[in-house]
mmCIF file of C-alpha atoms and ligand atoms in Angstrom:
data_model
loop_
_atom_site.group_PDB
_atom_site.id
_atom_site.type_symbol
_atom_site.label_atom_id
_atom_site.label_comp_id
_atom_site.label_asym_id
_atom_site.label_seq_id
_atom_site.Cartn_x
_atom_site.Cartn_y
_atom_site.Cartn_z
ATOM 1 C CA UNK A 25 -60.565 67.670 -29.772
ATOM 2 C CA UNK A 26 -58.967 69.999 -27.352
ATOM 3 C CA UNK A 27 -58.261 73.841 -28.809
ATOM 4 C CA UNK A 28 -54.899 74.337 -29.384
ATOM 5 C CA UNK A 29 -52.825 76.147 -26.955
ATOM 6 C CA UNK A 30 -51.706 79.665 -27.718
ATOM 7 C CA UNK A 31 -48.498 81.482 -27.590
ATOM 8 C CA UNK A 32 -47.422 85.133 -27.630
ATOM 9 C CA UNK A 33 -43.889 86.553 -29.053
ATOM 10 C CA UNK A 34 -43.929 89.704 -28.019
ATOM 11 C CA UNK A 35 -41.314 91.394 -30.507
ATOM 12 C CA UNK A 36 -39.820 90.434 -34.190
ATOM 13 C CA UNK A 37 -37.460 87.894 -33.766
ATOM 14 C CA UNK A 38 -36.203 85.658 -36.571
ATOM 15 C CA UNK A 39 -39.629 84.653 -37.789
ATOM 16 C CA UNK A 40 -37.971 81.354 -39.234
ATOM 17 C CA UNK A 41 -36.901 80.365 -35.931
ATOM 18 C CA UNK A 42 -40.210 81.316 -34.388
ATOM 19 C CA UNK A 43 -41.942 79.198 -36.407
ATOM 20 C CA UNK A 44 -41.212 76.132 -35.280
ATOM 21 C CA UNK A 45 -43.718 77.033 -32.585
ATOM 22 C CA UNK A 46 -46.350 76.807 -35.034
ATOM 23 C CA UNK A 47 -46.119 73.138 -34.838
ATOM 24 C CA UNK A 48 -47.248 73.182 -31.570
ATOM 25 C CA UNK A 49 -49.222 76.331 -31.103
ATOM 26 C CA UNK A 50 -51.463 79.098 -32.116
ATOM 27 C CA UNK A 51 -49.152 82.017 -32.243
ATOM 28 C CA UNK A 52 -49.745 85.261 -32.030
ATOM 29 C CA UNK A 53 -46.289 87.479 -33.166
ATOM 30 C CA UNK A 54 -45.851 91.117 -32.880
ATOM 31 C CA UNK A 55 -44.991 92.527 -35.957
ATOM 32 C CA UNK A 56 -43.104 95.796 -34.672
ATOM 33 C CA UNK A 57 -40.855 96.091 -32.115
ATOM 34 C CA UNK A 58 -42.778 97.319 -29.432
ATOM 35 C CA UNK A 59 -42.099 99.411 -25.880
ATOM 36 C CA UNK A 60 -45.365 98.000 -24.294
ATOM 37 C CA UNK A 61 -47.037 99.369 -21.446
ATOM 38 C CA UNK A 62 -47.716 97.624 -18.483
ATOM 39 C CA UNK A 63 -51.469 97.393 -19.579
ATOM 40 C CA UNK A 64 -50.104 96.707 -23.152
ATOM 41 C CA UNK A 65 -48.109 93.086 -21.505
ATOM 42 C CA UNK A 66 -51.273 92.035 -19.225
ATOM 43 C CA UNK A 67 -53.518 91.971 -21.971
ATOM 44 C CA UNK A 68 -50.838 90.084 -24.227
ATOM 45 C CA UNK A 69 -50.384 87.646 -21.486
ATOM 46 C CA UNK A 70 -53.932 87.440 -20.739
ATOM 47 C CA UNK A 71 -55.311 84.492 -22.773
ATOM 48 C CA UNK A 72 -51.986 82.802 -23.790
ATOM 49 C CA UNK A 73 -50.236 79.510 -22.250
ATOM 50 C CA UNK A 74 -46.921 80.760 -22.768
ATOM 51 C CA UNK A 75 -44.679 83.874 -24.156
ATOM 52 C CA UNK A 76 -41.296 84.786 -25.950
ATOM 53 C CA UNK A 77 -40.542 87.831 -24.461
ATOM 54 C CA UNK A 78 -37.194 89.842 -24.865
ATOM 55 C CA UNK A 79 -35.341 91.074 -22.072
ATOM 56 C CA UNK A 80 -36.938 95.002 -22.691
ATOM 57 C CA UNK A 81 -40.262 93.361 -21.949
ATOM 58 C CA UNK A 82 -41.111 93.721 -18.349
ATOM 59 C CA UNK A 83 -43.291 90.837 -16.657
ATOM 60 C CA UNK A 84 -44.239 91.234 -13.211
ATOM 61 C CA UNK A 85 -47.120 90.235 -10.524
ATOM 62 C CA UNK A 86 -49.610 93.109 -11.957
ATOM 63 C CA UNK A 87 -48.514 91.646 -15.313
ATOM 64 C CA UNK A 88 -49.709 87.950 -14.934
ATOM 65 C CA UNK A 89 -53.034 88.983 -12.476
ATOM 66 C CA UNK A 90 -55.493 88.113 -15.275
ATOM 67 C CA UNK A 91 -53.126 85.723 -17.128
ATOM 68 C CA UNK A 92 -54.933 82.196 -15.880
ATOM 69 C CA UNK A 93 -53.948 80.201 -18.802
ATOM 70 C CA UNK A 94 -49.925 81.264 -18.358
ATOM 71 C CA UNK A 95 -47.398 78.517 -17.850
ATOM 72 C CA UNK A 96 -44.263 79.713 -19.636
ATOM 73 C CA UNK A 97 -42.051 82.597 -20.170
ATOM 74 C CA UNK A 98 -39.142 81.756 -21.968
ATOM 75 C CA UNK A 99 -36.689 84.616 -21.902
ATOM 76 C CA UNK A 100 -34.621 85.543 -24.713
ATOM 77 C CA UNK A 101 -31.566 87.149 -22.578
ATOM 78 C CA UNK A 102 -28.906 85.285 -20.241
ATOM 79 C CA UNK A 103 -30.038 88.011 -17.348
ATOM 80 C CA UNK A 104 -33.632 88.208 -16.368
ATOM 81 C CA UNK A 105 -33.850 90.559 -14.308
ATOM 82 C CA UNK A 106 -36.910 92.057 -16.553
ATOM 83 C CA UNK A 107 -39.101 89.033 -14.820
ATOM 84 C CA UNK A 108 -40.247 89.264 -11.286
ATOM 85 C CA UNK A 109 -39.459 85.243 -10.711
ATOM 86 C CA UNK A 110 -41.025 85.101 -7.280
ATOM 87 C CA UNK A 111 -44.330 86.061 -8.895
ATOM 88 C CA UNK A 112 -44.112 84.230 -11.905
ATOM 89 C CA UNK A 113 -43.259 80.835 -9.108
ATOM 90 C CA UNK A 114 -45.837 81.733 -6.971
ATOM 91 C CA UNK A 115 -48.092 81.713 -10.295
ATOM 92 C CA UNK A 116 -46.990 78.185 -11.384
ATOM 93 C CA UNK A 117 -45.501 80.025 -14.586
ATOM 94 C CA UNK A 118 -42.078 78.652 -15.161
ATOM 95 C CA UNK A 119 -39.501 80.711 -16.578
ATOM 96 C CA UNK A 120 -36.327 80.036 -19.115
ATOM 97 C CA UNK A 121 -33.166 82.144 -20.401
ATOM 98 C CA UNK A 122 -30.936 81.158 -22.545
ATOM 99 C CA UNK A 123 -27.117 80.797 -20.979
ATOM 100 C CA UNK A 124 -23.993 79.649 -22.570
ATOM 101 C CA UNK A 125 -25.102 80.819 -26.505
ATOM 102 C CA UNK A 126 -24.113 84.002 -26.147
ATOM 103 C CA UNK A 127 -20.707 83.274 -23.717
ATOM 104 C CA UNK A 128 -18.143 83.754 -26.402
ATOM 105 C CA UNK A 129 -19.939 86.159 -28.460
ATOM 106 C CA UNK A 130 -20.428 88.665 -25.570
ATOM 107 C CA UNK A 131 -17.270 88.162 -24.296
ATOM 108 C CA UNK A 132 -15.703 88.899 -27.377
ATOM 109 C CA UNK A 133 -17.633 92.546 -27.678
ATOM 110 C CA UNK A 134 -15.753 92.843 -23.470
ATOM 111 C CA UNK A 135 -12.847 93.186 -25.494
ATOM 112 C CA UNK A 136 -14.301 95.253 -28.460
ATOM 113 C CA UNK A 137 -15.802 97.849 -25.484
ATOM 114 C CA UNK A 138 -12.300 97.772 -23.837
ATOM 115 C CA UNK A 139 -9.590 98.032 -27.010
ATOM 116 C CA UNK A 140 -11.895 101.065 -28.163
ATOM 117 C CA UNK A 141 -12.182 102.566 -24.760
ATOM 118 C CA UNK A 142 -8.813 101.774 -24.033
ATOM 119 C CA UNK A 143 -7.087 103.323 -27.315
ATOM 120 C CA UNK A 144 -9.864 106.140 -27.559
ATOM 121 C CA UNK A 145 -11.178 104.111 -31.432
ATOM 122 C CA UNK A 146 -14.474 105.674 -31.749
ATOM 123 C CA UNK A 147 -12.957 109.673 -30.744
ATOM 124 C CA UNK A 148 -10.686 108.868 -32.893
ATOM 125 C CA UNK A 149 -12.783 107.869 -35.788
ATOM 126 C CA UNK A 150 -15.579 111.135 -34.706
ATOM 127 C CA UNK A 151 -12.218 113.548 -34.907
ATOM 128 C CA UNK A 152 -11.187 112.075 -38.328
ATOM 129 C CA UNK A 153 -14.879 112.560 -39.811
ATOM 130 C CA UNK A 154 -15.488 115.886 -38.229
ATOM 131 C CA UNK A 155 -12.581 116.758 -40.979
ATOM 132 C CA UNK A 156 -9.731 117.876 -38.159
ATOM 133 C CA UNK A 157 -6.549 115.520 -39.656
ATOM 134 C CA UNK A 158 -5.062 118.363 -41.430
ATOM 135 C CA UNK A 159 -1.387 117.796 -39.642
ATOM 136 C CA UNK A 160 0.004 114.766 -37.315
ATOM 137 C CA UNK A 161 1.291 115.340 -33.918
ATOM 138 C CA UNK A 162 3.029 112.924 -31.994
ATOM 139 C CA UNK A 163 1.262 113.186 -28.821
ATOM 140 C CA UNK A 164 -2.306 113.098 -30.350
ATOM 141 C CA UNK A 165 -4.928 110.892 -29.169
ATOM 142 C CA UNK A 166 -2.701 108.726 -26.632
ATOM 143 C CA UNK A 167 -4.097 105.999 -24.953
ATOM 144 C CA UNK A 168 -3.954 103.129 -22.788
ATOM 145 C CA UNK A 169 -2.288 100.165 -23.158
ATOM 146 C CA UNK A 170 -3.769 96.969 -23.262
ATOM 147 C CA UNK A 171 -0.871 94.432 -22.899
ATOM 148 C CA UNK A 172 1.460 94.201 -20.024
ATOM 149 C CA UNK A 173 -1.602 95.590 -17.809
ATOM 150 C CA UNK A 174 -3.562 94.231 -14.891
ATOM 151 C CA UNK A 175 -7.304 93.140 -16.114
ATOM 152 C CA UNK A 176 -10.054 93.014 -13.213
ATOM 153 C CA UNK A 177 -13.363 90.916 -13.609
ATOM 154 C CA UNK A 178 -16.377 91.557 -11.499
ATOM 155 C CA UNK A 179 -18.313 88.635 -11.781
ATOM 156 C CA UNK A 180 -16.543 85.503 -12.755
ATOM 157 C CA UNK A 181 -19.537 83.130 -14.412
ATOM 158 C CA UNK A 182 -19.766 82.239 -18.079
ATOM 159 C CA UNK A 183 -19.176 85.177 -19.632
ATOM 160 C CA UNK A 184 -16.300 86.405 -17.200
ATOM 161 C CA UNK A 185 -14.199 83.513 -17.536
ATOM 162 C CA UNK A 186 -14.340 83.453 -20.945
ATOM 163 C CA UNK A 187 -13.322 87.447 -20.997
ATOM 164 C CA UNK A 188 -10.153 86.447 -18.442
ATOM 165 C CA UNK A 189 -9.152 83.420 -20.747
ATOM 166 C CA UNK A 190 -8.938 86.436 -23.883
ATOM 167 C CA UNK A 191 -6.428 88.259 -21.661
ATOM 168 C CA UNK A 192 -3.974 85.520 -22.105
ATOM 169 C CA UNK A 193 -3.138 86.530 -25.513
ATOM 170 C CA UNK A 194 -2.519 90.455 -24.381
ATOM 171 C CA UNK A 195 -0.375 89.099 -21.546
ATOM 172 C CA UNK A 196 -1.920 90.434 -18.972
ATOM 173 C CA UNK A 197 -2.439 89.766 -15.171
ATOM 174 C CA UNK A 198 -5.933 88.741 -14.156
ATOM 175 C CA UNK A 199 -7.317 89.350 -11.164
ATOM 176 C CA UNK A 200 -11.276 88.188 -10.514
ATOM 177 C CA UNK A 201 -13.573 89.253 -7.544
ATOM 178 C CA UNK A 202 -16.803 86.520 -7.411
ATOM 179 C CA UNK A 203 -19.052 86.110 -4.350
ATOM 180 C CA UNK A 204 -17.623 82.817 -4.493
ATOM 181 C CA UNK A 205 -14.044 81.677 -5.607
ATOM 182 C CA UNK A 206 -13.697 79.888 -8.240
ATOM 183 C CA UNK A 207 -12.696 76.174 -7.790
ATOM 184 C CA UNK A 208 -8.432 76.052 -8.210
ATOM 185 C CA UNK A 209 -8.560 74.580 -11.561
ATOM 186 C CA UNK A 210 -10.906 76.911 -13.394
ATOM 187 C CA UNK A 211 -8.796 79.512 -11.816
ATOM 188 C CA UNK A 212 -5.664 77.842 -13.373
ATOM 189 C CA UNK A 213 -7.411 77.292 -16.858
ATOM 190 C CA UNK A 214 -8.289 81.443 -16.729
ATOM 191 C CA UNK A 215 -4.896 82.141 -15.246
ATOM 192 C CA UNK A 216 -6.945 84.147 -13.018
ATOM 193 C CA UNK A 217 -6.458 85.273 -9.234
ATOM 194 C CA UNK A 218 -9.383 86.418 -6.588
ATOM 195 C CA UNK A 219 -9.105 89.002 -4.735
ATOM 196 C CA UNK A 220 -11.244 91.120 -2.264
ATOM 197 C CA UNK A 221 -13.308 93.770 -4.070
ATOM 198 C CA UNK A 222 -11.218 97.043 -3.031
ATOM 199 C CA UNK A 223 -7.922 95.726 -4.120
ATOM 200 C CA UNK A 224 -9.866 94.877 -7.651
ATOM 201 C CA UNK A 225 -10.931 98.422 -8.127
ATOM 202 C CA UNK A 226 -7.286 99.724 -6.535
ATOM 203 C CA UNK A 227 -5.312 97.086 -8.439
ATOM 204 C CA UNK A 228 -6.989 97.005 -12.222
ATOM 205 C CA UNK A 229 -5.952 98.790 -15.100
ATOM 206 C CA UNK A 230 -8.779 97.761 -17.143
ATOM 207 C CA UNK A 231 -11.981 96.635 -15.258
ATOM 208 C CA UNK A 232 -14.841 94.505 -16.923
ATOM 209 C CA UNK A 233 -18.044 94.425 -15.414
ATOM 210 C CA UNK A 234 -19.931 90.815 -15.480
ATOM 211 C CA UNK A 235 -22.435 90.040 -12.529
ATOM 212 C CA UNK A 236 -25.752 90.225 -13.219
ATOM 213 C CA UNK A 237 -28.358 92.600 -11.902
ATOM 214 C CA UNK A 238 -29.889 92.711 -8.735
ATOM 215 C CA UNK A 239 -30.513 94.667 -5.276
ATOM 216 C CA UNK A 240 -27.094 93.425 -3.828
ATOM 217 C CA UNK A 241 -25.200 94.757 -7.400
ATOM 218 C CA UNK A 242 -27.168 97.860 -7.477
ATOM 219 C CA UNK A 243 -24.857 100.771 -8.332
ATOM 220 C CA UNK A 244 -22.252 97.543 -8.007
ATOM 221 C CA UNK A 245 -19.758 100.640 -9.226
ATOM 222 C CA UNK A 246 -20.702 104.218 -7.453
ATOM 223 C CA UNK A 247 -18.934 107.217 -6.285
ATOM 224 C CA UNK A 248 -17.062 105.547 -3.564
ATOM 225 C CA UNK A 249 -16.213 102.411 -5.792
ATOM 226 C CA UNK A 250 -15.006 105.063 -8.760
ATOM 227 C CA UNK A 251 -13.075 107.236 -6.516
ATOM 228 C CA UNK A 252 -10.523 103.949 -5.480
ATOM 229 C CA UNK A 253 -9.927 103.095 -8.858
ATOM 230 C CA UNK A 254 -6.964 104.294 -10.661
ATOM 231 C CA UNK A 255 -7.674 107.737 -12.509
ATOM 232 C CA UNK A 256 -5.799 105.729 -15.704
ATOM 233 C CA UNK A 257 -8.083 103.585 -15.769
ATOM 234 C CA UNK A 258 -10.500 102.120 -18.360
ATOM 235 C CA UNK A 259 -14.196 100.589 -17.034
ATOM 236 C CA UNK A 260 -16.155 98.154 -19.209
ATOM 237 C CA UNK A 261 -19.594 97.345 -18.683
ATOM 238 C CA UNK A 262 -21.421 94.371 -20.375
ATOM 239 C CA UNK A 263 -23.546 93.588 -17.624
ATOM 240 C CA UNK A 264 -26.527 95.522 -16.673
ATOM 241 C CA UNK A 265 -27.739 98.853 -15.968
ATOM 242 C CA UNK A 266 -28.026 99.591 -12.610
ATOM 243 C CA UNK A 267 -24.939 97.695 -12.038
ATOM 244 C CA UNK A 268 -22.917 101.385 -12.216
ATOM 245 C CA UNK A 269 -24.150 104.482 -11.267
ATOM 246 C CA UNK A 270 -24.746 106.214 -14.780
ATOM 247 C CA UNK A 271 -24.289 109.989 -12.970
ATOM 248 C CA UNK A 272 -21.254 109.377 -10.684
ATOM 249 C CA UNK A 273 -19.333 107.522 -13.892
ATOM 250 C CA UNK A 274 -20.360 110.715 -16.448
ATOM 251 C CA UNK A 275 -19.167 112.931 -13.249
ATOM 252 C CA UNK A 276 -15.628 110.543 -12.963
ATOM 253 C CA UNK A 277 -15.348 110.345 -16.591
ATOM 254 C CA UNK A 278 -15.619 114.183 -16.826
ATOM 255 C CA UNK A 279 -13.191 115.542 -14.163
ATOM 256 C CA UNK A 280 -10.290 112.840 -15.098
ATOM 257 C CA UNK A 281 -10.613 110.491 -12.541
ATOM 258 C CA UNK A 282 -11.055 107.899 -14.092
ATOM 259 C CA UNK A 283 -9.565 107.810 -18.211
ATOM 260 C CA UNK A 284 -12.493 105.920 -20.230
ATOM 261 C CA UNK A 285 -15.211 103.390 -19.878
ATOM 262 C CA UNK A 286 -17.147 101.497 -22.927
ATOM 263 C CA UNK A 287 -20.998 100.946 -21.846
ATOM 264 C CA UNK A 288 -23.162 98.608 -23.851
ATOM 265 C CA UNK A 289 -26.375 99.141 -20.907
ATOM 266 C CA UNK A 290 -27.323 102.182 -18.988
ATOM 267 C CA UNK A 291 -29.240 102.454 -16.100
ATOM 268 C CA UNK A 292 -32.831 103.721 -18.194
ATOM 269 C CA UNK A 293 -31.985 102.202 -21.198
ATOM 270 C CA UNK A 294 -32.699 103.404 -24.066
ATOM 271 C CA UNK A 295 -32.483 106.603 -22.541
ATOM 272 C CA UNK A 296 -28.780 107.683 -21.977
ATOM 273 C CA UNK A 297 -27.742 109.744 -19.399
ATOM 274 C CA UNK A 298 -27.180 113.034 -21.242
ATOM 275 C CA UNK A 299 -24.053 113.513 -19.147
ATOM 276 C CA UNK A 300 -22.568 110.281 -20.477
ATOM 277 C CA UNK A 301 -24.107 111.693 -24.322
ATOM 278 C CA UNK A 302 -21.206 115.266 -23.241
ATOM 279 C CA UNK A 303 -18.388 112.891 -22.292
ATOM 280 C CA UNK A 304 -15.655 112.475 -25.378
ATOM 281 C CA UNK A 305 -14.062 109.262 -23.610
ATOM 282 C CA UNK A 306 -16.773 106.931 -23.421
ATOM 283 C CA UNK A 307 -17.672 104.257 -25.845
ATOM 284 C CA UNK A 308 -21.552 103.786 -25.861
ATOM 285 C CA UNK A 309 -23.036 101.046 -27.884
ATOM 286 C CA UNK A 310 -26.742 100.020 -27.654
ATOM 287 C CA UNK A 311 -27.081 96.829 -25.597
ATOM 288 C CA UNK A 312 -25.561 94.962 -28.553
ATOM 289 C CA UNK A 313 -22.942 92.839 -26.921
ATOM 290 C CA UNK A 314 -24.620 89.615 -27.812
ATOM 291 C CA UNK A 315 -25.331 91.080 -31.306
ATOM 292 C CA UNK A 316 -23.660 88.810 -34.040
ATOM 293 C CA UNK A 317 -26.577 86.884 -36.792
ATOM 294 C CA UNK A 318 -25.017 83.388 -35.391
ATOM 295 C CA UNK A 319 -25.739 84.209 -31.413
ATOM 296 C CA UNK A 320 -28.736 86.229 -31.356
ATOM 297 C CA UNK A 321 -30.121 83.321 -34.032
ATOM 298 C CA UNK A 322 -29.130 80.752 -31.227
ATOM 299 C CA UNK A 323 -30.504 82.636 -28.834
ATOM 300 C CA UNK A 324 -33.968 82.405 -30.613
ATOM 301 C CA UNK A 325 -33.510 79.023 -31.376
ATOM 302 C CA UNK A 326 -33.154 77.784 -27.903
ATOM 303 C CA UNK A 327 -36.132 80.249 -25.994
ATOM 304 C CA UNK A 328 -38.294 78.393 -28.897
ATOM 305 C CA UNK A 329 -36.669 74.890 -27.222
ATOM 306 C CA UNK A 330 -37.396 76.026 -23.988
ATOM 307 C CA UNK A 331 -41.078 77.701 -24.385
ATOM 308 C CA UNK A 332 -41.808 73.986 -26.281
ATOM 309 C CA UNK A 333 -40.201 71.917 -23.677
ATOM 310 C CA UNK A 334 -41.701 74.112 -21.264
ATOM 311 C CA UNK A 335 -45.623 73.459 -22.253
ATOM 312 C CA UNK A 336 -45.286 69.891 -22.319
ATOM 313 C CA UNK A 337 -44.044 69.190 -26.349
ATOM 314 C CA UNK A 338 -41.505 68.302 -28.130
ATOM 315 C CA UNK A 339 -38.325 65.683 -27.110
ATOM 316 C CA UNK A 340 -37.863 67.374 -24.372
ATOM 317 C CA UNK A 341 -41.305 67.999 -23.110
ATOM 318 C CA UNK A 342 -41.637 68.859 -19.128
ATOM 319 C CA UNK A 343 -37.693 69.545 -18.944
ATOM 320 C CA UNK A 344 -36.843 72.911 -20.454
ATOM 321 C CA UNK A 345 -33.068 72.735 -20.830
ATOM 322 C CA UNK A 346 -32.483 76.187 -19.138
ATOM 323 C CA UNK A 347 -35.051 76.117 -16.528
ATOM 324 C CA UNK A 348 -34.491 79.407 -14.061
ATOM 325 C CA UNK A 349 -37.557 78.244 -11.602
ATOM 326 C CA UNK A 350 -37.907 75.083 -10.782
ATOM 327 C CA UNK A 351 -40.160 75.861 -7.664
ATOM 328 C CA UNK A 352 -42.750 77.123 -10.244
ATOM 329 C CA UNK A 353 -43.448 73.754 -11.116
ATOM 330 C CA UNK A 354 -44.373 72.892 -7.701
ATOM 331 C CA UNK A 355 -46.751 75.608 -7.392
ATOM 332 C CA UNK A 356 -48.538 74.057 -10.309
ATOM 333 C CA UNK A 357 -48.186 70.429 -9.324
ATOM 334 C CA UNK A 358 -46.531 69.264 -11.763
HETATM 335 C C1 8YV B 401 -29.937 90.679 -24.645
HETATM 336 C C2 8YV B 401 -28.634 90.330 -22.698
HETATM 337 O O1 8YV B 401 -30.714 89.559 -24.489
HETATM 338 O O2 8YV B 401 -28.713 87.996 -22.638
HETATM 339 C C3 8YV B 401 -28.790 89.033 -22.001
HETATM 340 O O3 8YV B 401 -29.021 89.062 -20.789
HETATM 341 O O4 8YV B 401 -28.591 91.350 -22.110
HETATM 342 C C4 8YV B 401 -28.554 90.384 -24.157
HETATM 343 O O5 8YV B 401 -28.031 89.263 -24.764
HETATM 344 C C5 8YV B 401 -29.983 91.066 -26.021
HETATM 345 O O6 8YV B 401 -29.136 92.129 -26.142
HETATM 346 C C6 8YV B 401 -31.389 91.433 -26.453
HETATM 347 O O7 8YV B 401 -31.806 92.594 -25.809
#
């Protein structure tokens, strides 16, 4: 009888979810979440067939060099940018996120980033706490106005067309900028326009950041990128970090050129750039946007289906529904 295969989760994640591995495999669960070192993930990876990793875990060619058994990563994250997938092809291994779960849910915290940039919610809040409402003034604490205003999207996939189809509801004007256009109906069903990237940063009053990480949306949003927006407006990013440039936003934010921004990722996350930490009109939450029990449970629920499907069990054995490499299963021959 053949030894049963072996797989490592490599933080706590639902353990009733995770389970269901356990009908297929030996597995081997960490049981704190855990910053690993780059040693720390080779020898995790080193005598298992597959892994549930989270999108903090970082996986990349020194990562797998010792890892001969390895066929699977299943990510638990839409964006995988923690993977190097060219390796991890090269290597046979294939790799799975898990898409479309998390669309409304993250969308939905787009809005929650931008309402409490946009009408200053968690200032508000801190000044109320710190014990300062002892009169009311008229002009306290303005802000910006959602409805009526001009929404930009950078990066119109999932998650961005399902932030433009909220708008409707505020009445506002979308405008989109996507490598490629959308086709005209999905444009029509987000009520959504394209336009070139300048006249997205020169034309928004409220601008949402969606397009995943990589080297052509490094620092997607810089200095020259901050200095055409409009110095009323409010910048949202859901995406990645990396996608803005953390110092040249704290530095915008700071000397009123641009009027708020609500972050959910940072460029060395979980660090925070300590000039962000100084600025009063900036919303920072902790890479949380997919956060609510149902999504992240669904999340889970479908890396297990994927790391399952990808080792050859289950109904869906050999065909991983969310498949990111398929030219990792020609490497292996499969
Ligand atoms: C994280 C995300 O997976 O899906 C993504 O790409 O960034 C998030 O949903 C989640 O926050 C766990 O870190």
């Amino acid at each position: 009888m053949s030894a049963r295969r072996r797989v490592w989760v490599t933080q706590p994640v639902f353990p009733d979810v995770v389970d269901r591995l356990r009908d297929h495999f030996d597995v081997a669960a960490a049981g704190a979440v855990t910053a690993y070192t780059p040693a720390q993930v080779a020898d995790g990876l080193r005598d298992v067939d597959g892994a549930l990793v989270g999108v903090t875990d970082r996986i990349d060619a020194s990562a797998i060099a010792g890892a001969n058994r390895l066929k699977a990563i299943a990510n638990i994250g839409v964006g995988y940018n923690n993977l190097d997938i060219a390796a991890l092809s090269a290597a046979g291994v294939a790799v799975t996120n898990t898409p479309d779960v998390l669309t409304e849910t993250t969308a939905d915290f787009a809005w929650t980033l931008l309402l409490a940039a946009a009408r200053r919610v968690t200032e508000a809040e801190r000044w109320l706490r710190d014990g300062h409402w002892t009169d009311w003034s008229f002009e306290r604490l303005l802000g910006r106005d959602l409805h009526g205003s001009t929404l930009g999207i950078l990066g119109m996939g999932r998650i961005g067309r399902a932030v433009a189809r909220r708008a409707l509801g505020f009445g506002m004007r979308v405008l989109y900028h996507n490598r490629s256009r959308l086709d005209a109906a999905v444009e029509r069903e987000c009520s959504a326009r394209w336009v070139g990237k300048d006249e997205l940063l020169a034309a928004s009053d409220h601008l949402v950041l969606v397009v995943p990480y990589g080297p052509g949306t490094h620092h997607a949003i810089g200095a020259p990128e901050l200095a055409c927006m409009k110095s009323t407006a409010v910048l949202v990013n859901i995406a990645r970090g990396g996608v803005v440039d953390d110092a040249a936003l704290a530095d915008a934010l700071q000397k009123g050129r641009l009027a708020a921004a609500g972050l959910d990722v940072y460029e060395n996350e979980p660090a925070v750039h300590p000039a962000l930490l100084a600025c009063r009109n900036v919303v920072l939450t902790p890479h949380i946007a997919s956060a609510s029990e149902a999504t992240r449970r669904a999340m889970v629920s479908l890396a297990v289906d994927n790391l399952i499907a990808a080792l050859g069990e289950g109904p869906q054995a050999h065909r991983p529904p969310n498949l990111v490499n398929a030219d990792s299963l020609l490497a292996r021959g499969t």
